[in-house]
Each structure stands twice: as structure tokens, then as C-alpha cells.
CSV table of C-alpha atoms in Angstrom, one decimal:
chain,number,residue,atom,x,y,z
Q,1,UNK,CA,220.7,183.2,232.8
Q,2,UNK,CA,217.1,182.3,233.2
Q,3,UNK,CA,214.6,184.3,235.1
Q,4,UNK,CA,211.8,181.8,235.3
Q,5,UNK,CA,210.2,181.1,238.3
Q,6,UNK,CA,210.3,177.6,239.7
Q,7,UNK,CA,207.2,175.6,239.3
Q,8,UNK,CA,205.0,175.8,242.7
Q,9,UNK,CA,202.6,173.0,243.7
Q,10,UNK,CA,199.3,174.2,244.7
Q,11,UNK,CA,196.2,172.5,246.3
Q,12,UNK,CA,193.4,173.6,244.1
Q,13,UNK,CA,190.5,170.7,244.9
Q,14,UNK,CA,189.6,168.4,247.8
Q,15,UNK,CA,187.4,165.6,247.9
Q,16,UNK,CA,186.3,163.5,250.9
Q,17,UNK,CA,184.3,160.4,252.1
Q,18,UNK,CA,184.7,160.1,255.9
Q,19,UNK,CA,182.6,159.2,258.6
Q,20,UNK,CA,181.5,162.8,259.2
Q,21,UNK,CA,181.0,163.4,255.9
Q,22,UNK,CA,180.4,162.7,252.0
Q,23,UNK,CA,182.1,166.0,250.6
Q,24,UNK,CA,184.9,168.5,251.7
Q,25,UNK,CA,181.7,171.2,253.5
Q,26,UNK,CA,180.3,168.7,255.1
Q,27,UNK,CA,182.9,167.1,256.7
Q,28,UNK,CA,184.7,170.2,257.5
Q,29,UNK,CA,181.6,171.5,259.3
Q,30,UNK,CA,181.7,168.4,261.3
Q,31,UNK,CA,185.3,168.4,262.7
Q,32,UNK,CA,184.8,172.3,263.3
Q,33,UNK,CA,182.0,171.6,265.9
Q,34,UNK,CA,184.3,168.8,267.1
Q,35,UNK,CA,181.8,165.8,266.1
Q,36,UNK,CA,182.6,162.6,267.1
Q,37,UNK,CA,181.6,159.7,265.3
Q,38,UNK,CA,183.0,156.8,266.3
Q,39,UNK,CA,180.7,153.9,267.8
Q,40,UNK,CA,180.6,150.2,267.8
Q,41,UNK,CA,181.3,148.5,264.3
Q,42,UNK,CA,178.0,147.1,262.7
Q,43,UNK,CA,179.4,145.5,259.7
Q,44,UNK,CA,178.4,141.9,259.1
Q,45,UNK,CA,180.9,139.0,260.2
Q,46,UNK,CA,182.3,141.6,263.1
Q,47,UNK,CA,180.3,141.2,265.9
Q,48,UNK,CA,182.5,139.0,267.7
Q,49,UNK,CA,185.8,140.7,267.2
Q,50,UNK,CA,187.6,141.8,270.6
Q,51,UNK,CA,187.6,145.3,268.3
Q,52,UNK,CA,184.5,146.8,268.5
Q,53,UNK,CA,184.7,151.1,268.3
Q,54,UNK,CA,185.5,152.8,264.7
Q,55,UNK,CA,184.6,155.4,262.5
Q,56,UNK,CA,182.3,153.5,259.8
Q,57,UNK,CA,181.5,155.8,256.6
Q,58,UNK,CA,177.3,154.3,257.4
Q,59,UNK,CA,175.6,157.0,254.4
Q,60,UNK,CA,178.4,156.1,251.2
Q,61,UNK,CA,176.1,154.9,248.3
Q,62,UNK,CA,179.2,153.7,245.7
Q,63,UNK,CA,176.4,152.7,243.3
Q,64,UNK,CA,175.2,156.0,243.3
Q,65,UNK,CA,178.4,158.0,242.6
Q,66,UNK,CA,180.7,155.4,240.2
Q,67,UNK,CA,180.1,153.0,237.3
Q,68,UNK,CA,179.0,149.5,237.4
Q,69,UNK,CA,181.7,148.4,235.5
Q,70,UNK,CA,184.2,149.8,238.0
Q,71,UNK,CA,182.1,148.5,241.3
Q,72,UNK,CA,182.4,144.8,240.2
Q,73,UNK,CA,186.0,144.9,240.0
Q,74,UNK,CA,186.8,146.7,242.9
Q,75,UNK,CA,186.9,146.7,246.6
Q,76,UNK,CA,185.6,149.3,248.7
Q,77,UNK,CA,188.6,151.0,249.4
Q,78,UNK,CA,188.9,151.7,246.3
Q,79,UNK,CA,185.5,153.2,245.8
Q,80,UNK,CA,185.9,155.6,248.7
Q,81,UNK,CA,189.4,156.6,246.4
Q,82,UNK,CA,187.3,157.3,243.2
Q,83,UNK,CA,184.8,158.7,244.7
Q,84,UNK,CA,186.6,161.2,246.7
Q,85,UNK,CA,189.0,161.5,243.4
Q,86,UNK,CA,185.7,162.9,241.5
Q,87,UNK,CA,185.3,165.4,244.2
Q,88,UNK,CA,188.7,166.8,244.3
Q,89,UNK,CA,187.9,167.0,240.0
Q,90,UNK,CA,185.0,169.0,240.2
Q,91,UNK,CA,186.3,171.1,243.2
Q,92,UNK,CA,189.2,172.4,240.9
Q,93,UNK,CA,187.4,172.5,238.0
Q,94,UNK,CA,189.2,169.7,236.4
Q,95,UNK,CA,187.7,167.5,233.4
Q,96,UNK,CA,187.8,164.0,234.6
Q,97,UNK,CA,186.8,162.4,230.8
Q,98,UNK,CA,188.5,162.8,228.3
Q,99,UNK,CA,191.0,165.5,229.0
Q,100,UNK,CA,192.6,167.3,226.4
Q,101,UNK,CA,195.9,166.8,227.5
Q,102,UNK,CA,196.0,162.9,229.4
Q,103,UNK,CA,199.4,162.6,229.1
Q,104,UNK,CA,199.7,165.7,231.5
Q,105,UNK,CA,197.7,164.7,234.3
Q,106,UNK,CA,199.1,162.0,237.1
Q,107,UNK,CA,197.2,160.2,240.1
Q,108,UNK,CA,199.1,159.0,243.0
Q,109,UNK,CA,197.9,157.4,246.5
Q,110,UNK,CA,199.1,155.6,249.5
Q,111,UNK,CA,197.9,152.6,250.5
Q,112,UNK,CA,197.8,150.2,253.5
Q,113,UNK,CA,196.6,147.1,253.7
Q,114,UNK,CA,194.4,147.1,249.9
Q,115,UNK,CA,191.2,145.4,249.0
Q,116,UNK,CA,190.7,143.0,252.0
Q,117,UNK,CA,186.9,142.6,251.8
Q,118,UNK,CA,186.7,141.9,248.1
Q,119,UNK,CA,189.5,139.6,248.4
Q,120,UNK,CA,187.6,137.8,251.5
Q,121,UNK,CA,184.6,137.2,249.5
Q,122,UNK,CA,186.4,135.4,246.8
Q,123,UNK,CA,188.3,133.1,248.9
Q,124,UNK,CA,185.5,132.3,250.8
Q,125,UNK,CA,184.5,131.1,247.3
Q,126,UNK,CA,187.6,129.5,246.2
Q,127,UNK,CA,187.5,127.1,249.4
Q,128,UNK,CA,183.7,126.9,249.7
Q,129,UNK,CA,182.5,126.2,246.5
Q,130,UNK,CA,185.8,125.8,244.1
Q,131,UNK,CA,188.5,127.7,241.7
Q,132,UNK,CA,185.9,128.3,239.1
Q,133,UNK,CA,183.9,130.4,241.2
Q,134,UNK,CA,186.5,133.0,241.7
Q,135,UNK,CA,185.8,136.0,239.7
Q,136,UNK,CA,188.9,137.3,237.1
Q,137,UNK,CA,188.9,140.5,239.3
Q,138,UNK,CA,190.6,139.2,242.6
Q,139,UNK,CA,194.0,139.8,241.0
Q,140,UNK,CA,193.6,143.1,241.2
Q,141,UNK,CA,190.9,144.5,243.1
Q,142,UNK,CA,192.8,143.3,246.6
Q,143,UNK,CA,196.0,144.6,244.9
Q,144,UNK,CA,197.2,148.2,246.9
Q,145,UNK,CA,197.6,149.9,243.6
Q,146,UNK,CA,194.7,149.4,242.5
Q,147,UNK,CA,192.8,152.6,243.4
Q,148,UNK,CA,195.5,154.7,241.5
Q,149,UNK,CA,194.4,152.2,238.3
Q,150,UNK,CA,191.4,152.7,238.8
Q,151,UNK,CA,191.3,156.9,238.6
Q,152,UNK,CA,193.3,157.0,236.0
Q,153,UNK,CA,191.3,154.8,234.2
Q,154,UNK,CA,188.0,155.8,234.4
Q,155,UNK,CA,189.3,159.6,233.9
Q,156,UNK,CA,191.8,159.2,231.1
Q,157,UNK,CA,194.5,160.4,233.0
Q,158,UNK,CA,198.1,159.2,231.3
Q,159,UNK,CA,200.7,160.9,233.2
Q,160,UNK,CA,202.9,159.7,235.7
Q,161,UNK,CA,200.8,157.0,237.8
Q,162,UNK,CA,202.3,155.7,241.4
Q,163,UNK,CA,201.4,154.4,244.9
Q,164,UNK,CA,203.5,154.7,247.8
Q,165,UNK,CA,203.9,151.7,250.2
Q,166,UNK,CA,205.7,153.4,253.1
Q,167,UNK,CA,203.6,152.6,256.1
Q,168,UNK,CA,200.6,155.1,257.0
Q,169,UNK,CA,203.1,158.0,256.8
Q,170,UNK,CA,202.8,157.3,252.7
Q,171,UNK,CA,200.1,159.5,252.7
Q,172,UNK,CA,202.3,162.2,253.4
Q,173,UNK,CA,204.6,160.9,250.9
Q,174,UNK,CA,202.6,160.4,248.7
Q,175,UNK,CA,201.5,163.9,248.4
Q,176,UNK,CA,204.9,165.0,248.4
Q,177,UNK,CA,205.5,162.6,245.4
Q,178,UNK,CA,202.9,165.0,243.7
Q,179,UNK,CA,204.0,167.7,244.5
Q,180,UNK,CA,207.2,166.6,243.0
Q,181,UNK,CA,205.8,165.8,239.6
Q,182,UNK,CA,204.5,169.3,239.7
Q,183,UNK,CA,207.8,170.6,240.1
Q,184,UNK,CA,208.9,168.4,237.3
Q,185,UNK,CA,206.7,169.6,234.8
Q,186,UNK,CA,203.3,167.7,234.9
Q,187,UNK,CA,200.1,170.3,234.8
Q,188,UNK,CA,198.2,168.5,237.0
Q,189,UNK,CA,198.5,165.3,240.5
Q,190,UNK,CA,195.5,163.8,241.4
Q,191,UNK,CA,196.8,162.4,244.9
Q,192,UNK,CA,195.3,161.0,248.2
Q,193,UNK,CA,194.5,157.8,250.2
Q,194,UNK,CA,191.2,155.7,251.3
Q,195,UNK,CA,191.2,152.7,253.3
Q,196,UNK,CA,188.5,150.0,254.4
Q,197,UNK,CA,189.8,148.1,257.4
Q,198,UNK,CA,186.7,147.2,258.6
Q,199,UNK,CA,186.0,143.9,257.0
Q,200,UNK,CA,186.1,140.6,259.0
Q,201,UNK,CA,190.2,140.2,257.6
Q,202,UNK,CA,191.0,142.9,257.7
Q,203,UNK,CA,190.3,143.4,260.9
Q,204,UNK,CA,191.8,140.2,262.2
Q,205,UNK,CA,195.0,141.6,260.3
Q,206,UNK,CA,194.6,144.6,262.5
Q,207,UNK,CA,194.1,142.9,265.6
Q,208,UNK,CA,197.8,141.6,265.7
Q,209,UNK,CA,199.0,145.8,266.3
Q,210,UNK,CA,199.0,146.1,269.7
Q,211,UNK,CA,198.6,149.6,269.5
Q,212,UNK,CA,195.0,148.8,268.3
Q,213,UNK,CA,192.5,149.9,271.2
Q,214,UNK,CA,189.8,147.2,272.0
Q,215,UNK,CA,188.4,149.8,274.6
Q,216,UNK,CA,184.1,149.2,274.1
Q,217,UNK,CA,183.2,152.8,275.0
Q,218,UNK,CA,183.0,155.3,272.0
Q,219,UNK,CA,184.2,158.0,274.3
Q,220,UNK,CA,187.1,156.5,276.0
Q,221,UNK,CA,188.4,154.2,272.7
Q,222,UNK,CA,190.8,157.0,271.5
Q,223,UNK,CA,192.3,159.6,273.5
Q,224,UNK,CA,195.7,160.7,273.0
Q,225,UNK,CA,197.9,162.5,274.7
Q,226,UNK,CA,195.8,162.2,278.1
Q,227,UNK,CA,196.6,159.5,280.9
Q,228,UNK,CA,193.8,157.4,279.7
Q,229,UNK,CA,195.4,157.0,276.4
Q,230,UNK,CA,194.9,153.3,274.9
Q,231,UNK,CA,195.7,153.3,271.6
Q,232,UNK,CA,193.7,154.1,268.4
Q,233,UNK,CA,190.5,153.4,267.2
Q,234,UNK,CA,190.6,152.8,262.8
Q,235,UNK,CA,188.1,154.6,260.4
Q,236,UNK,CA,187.7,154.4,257.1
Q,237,UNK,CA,187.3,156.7,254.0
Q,238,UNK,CA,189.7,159.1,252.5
Q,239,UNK,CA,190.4,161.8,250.9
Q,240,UNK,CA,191.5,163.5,247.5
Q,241,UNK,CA,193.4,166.5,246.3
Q,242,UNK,CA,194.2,168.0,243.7
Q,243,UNK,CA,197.6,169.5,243.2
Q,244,UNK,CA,198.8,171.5,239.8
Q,245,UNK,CA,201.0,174.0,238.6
Q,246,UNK,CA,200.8,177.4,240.4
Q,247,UNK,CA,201.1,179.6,237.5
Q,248,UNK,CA,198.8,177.3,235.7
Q,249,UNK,CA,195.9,177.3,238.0
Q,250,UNK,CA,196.0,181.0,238.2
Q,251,UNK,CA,196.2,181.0,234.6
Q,252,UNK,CA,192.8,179.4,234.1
Q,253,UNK,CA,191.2,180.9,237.1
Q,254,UNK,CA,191.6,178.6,239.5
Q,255,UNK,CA,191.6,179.5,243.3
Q,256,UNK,CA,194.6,178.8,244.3
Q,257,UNK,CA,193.7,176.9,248.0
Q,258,UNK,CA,197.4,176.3,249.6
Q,259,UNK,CA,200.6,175.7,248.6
Q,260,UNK,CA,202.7,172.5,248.9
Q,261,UNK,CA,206.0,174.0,250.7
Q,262,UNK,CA,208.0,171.6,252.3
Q,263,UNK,CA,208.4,167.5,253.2
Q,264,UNK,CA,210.8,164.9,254.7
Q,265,UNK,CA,210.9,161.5,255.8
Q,266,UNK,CA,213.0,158.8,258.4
Q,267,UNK,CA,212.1,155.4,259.5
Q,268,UNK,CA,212.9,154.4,263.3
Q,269,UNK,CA,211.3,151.1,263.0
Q,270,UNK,CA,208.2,149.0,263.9
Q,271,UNK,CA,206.6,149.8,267.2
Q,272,UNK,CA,209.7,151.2,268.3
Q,273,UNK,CA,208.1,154.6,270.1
Q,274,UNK,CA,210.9,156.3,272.0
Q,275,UNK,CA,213.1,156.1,268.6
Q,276,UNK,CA,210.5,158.0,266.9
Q,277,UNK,CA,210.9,161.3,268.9
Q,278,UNK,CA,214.4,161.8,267.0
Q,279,UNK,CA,213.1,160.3,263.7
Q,280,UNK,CA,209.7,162.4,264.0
Q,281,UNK,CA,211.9,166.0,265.1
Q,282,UNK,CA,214.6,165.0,261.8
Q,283,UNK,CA,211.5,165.3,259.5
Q,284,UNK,CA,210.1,167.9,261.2
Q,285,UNK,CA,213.1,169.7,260.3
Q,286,UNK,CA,213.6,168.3,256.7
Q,287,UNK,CA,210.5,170.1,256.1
Q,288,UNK,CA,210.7,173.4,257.2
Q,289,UNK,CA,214.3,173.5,255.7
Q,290,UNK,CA,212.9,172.9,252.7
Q,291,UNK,CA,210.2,175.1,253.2
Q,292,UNK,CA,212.2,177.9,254.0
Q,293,UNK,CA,210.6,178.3,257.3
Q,294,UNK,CA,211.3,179.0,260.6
Q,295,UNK,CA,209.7,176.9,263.3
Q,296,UNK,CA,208.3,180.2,264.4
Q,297,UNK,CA,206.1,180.8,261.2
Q,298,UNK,CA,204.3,177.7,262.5
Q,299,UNK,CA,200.8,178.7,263.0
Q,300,UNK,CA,199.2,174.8,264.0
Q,301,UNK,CA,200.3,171.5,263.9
Q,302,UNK,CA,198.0,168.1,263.0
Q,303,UNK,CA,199.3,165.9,265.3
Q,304,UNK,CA,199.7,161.7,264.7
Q,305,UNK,CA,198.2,161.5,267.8
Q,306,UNK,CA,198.8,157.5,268.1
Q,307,UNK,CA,196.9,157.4,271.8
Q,308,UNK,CA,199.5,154.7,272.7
Q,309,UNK,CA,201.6,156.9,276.2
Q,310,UNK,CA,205.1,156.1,274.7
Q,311,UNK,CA,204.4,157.2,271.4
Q,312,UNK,CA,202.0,160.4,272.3
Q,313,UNK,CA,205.2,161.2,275.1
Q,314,UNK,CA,207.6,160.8,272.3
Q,315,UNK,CA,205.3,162.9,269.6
Q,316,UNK,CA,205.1,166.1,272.4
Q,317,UNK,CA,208.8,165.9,272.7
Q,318,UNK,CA,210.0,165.6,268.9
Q,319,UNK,CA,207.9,168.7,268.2
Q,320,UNK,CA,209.7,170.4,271.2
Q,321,UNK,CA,213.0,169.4,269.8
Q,322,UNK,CA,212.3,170.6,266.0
Q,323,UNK,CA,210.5,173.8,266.9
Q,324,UNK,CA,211.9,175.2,270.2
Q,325,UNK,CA,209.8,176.9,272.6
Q,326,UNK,CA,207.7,177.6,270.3
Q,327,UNK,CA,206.9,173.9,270.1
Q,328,UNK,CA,205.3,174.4,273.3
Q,329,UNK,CA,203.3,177.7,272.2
Q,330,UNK,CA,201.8,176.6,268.7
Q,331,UNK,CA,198.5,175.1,268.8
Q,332,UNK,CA,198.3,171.5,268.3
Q,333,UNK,CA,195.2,169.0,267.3
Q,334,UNK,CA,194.0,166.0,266.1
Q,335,UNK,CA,190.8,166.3,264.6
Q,336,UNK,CA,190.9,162.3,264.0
Q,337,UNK,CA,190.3,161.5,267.5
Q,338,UNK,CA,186.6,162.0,266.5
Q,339,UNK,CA,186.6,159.9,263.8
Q,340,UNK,CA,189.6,157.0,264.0
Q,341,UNK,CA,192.8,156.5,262.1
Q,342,UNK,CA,192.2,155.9,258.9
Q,343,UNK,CA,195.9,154.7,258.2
Q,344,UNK,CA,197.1,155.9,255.2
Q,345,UNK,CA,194.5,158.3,254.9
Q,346,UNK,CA,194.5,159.7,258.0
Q,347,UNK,CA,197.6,162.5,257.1
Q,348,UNK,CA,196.0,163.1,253.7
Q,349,UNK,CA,192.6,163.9,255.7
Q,350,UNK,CA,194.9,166.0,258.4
Q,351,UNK,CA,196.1,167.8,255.1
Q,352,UNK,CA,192.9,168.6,254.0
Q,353,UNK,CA,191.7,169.6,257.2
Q,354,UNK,CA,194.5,171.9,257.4
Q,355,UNK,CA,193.7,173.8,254.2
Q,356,UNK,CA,190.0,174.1,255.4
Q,357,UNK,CA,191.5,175.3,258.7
Q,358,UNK,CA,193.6,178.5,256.6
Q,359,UNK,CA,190.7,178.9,254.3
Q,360,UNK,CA,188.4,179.7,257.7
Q,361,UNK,CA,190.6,181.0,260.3
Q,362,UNK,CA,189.9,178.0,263.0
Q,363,UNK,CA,191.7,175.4,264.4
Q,364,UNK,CA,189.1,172.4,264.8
Q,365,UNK,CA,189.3,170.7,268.2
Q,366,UNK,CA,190.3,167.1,269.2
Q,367,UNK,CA,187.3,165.4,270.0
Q,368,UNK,CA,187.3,163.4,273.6
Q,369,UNK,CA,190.4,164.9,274.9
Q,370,UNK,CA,190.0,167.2,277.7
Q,371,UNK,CA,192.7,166.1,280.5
Q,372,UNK,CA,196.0,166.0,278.6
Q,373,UNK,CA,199.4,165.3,280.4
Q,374,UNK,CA,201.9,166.5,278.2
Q,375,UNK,CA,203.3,170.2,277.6
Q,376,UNK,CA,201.4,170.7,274.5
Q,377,UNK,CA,198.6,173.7,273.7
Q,378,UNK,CA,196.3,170.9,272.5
Q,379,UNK,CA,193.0,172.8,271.2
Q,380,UNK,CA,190.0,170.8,272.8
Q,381,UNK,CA,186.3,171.3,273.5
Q,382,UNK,CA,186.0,173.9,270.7
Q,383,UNK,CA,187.4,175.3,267.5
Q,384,UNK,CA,189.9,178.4,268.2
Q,385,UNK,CA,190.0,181.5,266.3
Q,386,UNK,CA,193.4,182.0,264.7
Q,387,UNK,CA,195.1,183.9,261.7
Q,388,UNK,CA,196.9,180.9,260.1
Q,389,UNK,CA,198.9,181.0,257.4
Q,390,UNK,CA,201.3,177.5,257.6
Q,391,UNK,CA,200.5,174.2,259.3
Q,392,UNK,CA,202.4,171.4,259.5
Q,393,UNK,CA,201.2,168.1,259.8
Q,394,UNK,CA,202.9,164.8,261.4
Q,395,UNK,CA,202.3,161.4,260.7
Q,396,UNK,CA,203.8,158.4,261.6
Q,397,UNK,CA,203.4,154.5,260.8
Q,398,UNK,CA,203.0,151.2,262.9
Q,399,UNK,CA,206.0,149.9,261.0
Q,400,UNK,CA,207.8,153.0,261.6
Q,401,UNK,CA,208.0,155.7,259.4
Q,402,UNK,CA,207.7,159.2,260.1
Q,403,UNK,CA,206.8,161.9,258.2
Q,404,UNK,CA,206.2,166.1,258.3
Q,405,UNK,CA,204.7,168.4,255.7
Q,406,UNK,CA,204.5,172.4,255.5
Q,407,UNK,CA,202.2,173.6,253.7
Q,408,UNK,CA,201.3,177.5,253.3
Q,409,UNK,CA,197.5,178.9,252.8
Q,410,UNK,CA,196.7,180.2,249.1
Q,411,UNK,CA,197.7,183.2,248.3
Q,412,UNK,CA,200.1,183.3,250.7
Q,413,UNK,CA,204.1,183.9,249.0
Q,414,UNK,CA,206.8,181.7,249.9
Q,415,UNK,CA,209.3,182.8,252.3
């Protein structure tokens, strides 16, 4: 009978581009001091959309931090991904040229809505000036895979390569996917999202979701959870992590940052808000059953925080269901609310900020939320001091998928 001790995946790097920030310190600084960032969109061709508050990422330099041969056929999303992807590397120690084992290192992400600025500019070419003008790139750099190409790529990395397509709640997926692989047998996930839904198509695209707030005051645009709730204001950026054998991070010295412990998964359908409560409390519980944990060992909880009132309503009462009364005890936040949904990135950022949140003993506050009318203990104004050992995080999709993910501080045993 063998003894050996089941594979654990661990978060051991964590890389970020957001609007509050260029790297993991800086952008966790921001959302500690409750920073908000969103203002009205300045990128060219948007001026007369009816949606005009978001978080821009205004300081990213892509030419600075990646190849020219990889900016020409790519779109900014996925810059933001390789970018943020180089981060996570260096933050866990974690060759990204020429490893010595390729074949044992993976890249996964979620995406949304892919490349929608490159693939603008070259249609504006194809019907402007004619076929020859459009560059051999467009068939992939609009494609929503191609930021997982593109890592892998540059890095070397030939392991098991993915994207998840499941709504924005595929960025919880995704990292489950990950985490899977781990479990599997591959050394080491690179795994994340990054969006940029702020071109001129894009955001026509986005102006079809009626959940989309079009609200022109920065500090009113996106407030869940309160009675002045009116939807969500985007972002854009991303973030990265790293995820790798337990046993083998400790091996080569690696600080082991959290611990991937549990994740499930329903669909309730598009817009569909009041069905979410039971398809949001199922995963909840899918998670923490495979967690091993009980909804008491709960320390915070990342909330989607959608700002729409049916869905925030049905949110408050799915975590109620899955974790009790304690559901009405554990503090809550959404950090996001400072800088917009970033879609499929948002959870991954959520994840990140929950490690960060462990790693420091605070819960960072949700930004603009002050008068909320739901029985939640929503954190606001300022971070809150806490012990925290698990977090869950929440995240749910326009087209109606829901997702929950435990995950345990480093160090930390599972239970």
C-alpha cells in the first residue's frame, strides 16, 4: 500500500498589471488603502460611447517589458497576459527561457472576449484600403487563446497548454484546471487572465450587457450591494500566478504562498440573477467539500459583487445558504469596486488579492461602498485587521456561470 502523499498545488508567484498597479507590491498597496481608480475612458475612438467610467491601466509600457516580435502579433490583452506571466516567473523563481525541463511546465488562462483592438485595426484596413493590407497576424492575435500561445512560446514551456472559455467565472476555472495538472503530475502551471475591453469594439460589444453601468460619475459608476447599485464599471489588466508542486517548491526553496484547496462550478444561465443564488450556494459548497472545510473555517470571502440589485440580493443570500450563520458573520469584500470588472480577470485578481490578504493579515476594503442594504459584514472605508487563514472567492459570468474557490494561506496544513 502506498504511503505517498498526494500532490498539493501551491501558489508560489503572482504577477499583475492593473489600474492600480504594474507589479503584485504595488497594486496590493493600492487596494489596501482602498484606492479607487476608475475615471472616465480616454482612449481614442471612445469619446462618444454612452460608457464612459473604467479602470484604464494609463502607465503599462508593453514595449518596455516584451519583444518586438511578440508586440506586432499581438493584441493588448495579450500583452498585459505576458507581461504579468513574466512577473508571476520571477516572483517564484522560475526560469522563463529555456527551462530544463519544458515538457514539465504548462500555461493556462481564461479569456473573454480576445484581441478586439488588434482585430479592429485590421479590418478597418481590410474595408478601407483592401485584403492586401491585412497583416498575417489577425488570425491569431484576436483569437482568445492566443495569450496562452504566446507564454508558452516566448518561455519554452511544453506542458499541457489550455484556455478556458466558460464566461468570466473561467478564471476561476481556469486556475482550478491548474491546479489539476499539478495534481496530475506536471511540476509547474503558469495560469491567469488579462483582458482589454476598452477599445472602440469592444466596447460596443459590451454595451449590449445591460448590466453594464453607463453612470458618468467615477464615484457612483459601481457600487454593489448598496441601494444605488447600477451595474459594473470594466477594467482592464490581469493577473498571473504561479502554481507547482508542493513538495517541489519546498524542495528548491520556494516560499510556499497559499495553497489551492478546493473548487466547483454550475451554470444558471444568461442574466438570469435569482437562479444564481442556488447555482452560486451549489459551488460554494462543491468547494469547501472538496476542501475539506467547514463554512466556519471561512475567514473572508471576495465577493462577485455584480452592482446589478437582483444579482448583489441573490449573491448575499447564496452565501447565507452555503455557509449558515456564519455567512452573515465572515467578512466580505470586493476590492474591484475600485478598479472595475476586469471579466475574466477579475476572480484571478480576487485570488491574488486574497493571497496578499493572508500573507498581511488585512482584509482590503471595497472602495465607494459605504451604505449597503443587505445582511452582509461588507468591509468598507478601510482595511480590517484579521488572522486569516482560508478565503474563498466567488465569481460569476454574464452568461451565467458560477464559480467558488478555497484556497488556504502558505504554510498552513490541509484539514
Amino acid at each position: 500500500m502506498s504511503t505517498q502523499r498526494p500532490r498539493r498545488a501551491a501558489v508560489t508567484g503572482i504577477g499583475v498589471i492593473a489600474p492600480n498597479g504594474l507589479r503584485a507590491d504595488a497594486y496590493w498597496k493600492s487596494v489596501e488603502e482602498g484606492l479607487v481608480v476608475l475615471d472616465r475612458i480616454t482612449r481614442e475612438g471612445c469619446e462618444h460611447m454612452p460608457l464612459r467610467v473604467a479602470g484604464e491601466v494609463r502607465a503599462f509600457d508593453a514595449a518596455a517589458l516584451i519583444e518586438e516580435r511578440f508586440l506586432v502579433q499581438t493584441d493588448r490583452f495579450s500583452h498585459f497576459a505576458m507581461a504579468a506571466a513574466a512577473l508571476a516567473l520571477d516572483d517564484a523563481g522560475v526560469s522563463r527561457g529555456n527551462p530544463a525541463e519544458p515538457y514539465d511546465i504548462g500555461v493556462v488562462t481564461a479569456a473573454g472576449s480576445g484581441g478586439g483592438e488588434f482585430g479592429q485595426r485590421e479590418l478597418q484596413k481590410l474595408w478601407g484600403q483592401g485584403s492586401r493590407y491585412v497583416g498575417p497576424y489577425q488570425s491569431i492575435a484576436w483569437f482568445y487563446a492566443a495569450s496562452t500561445g504566446q507564454i508558452s512560446i516566448r518561455s519554452g514551456f511544453k506542458g499541457p497548454c489550455g484556455v478556458v472559455a466558460s464566461d468570466e467565472a473561467g478564471g476561476l476555472d481556469s486556475i482550478a484546471h491548474a491546479a489539476r495538472e499539478v495534481r496530475r503530475g506536471t511540476g509547474v502551471m503558469v495560469v491567469g487572465a488579462a483582458e482589454a475591453p476598452l477599445a472602440p469594439y469592444s466596447m460596443v460589444c459590451q454595451l449590449g450587457y445591460p448590466e453594464i453601468s453607463t453612470v458618468e460619475d467615477p464615484a457612483r459608476a459601481y457600487r454593489p450591494f448598496t441601494t444605488g447599485a447600477c451595474g459594473f464599471a470594466p477594467g482592464e489588466g490581469g493577473a498571473m500566478l504561479v502554481v507547482e508542486d508542493e513538495a517541489r517548491a519546498r524542495d528548491r526553496g520556494a516560499p510556499v504562498r497559499a495553497t489551492v484547496a478546493g473548487h466547483a462550478a454550475t451554470f444558471t444561465g444568461a442574466s438570469r440573477w435569482e437562479q444564481s443564488r442556488e447555482g452560486l450556494a451549489r459551488a460554494i459548497r462543491g468547494a469547501l467539500d472538496e476542501a475539506g472545510c467547514a463554512p466556519e473555517e471561512i475567514d473572508v470571502v471576495f465577493a462577485d459583487a455584480l452592482g446589478v440589485p437582483e444579482a448583489d440580493r441573490a449573491e448575499a443570500l447564496a452565501i447565507a445558504d452555503a455557509l449558515g450563520a456564519h455567512g452573515t458573520r465572515v467578512p466580505v469584500t470586493a476590492p474591484k469596486t475600485g478598479i472595475g470588472r476586469t471579466y475574466c480577470a477579475a476572480p484571478v485578481l480576487d485570488t491574488a488579492t486574497a493571497v496578499l490578504a493572508m500573507e498581511h493579515g488585512q482584509i482590503p476594503p471595497t472602495p465607494n461602498v459605504f451604505d449597503i442594504c443587505h445582511d452582509l459584514d461588507l468591509v468598507m472605508s478601510s482595511a480590517r485587521p484579521a488572522e486569516l487563514h482560508t478565503a474563498l472567492i466567488l465569481s460569476r459570468g454574464l452568461m451565467g456561470s458560477n464559480a467558488a474557490l478555497v484556497v488556504r494561506r502558505g504554510g498552513d496544513s490541509a484539514r
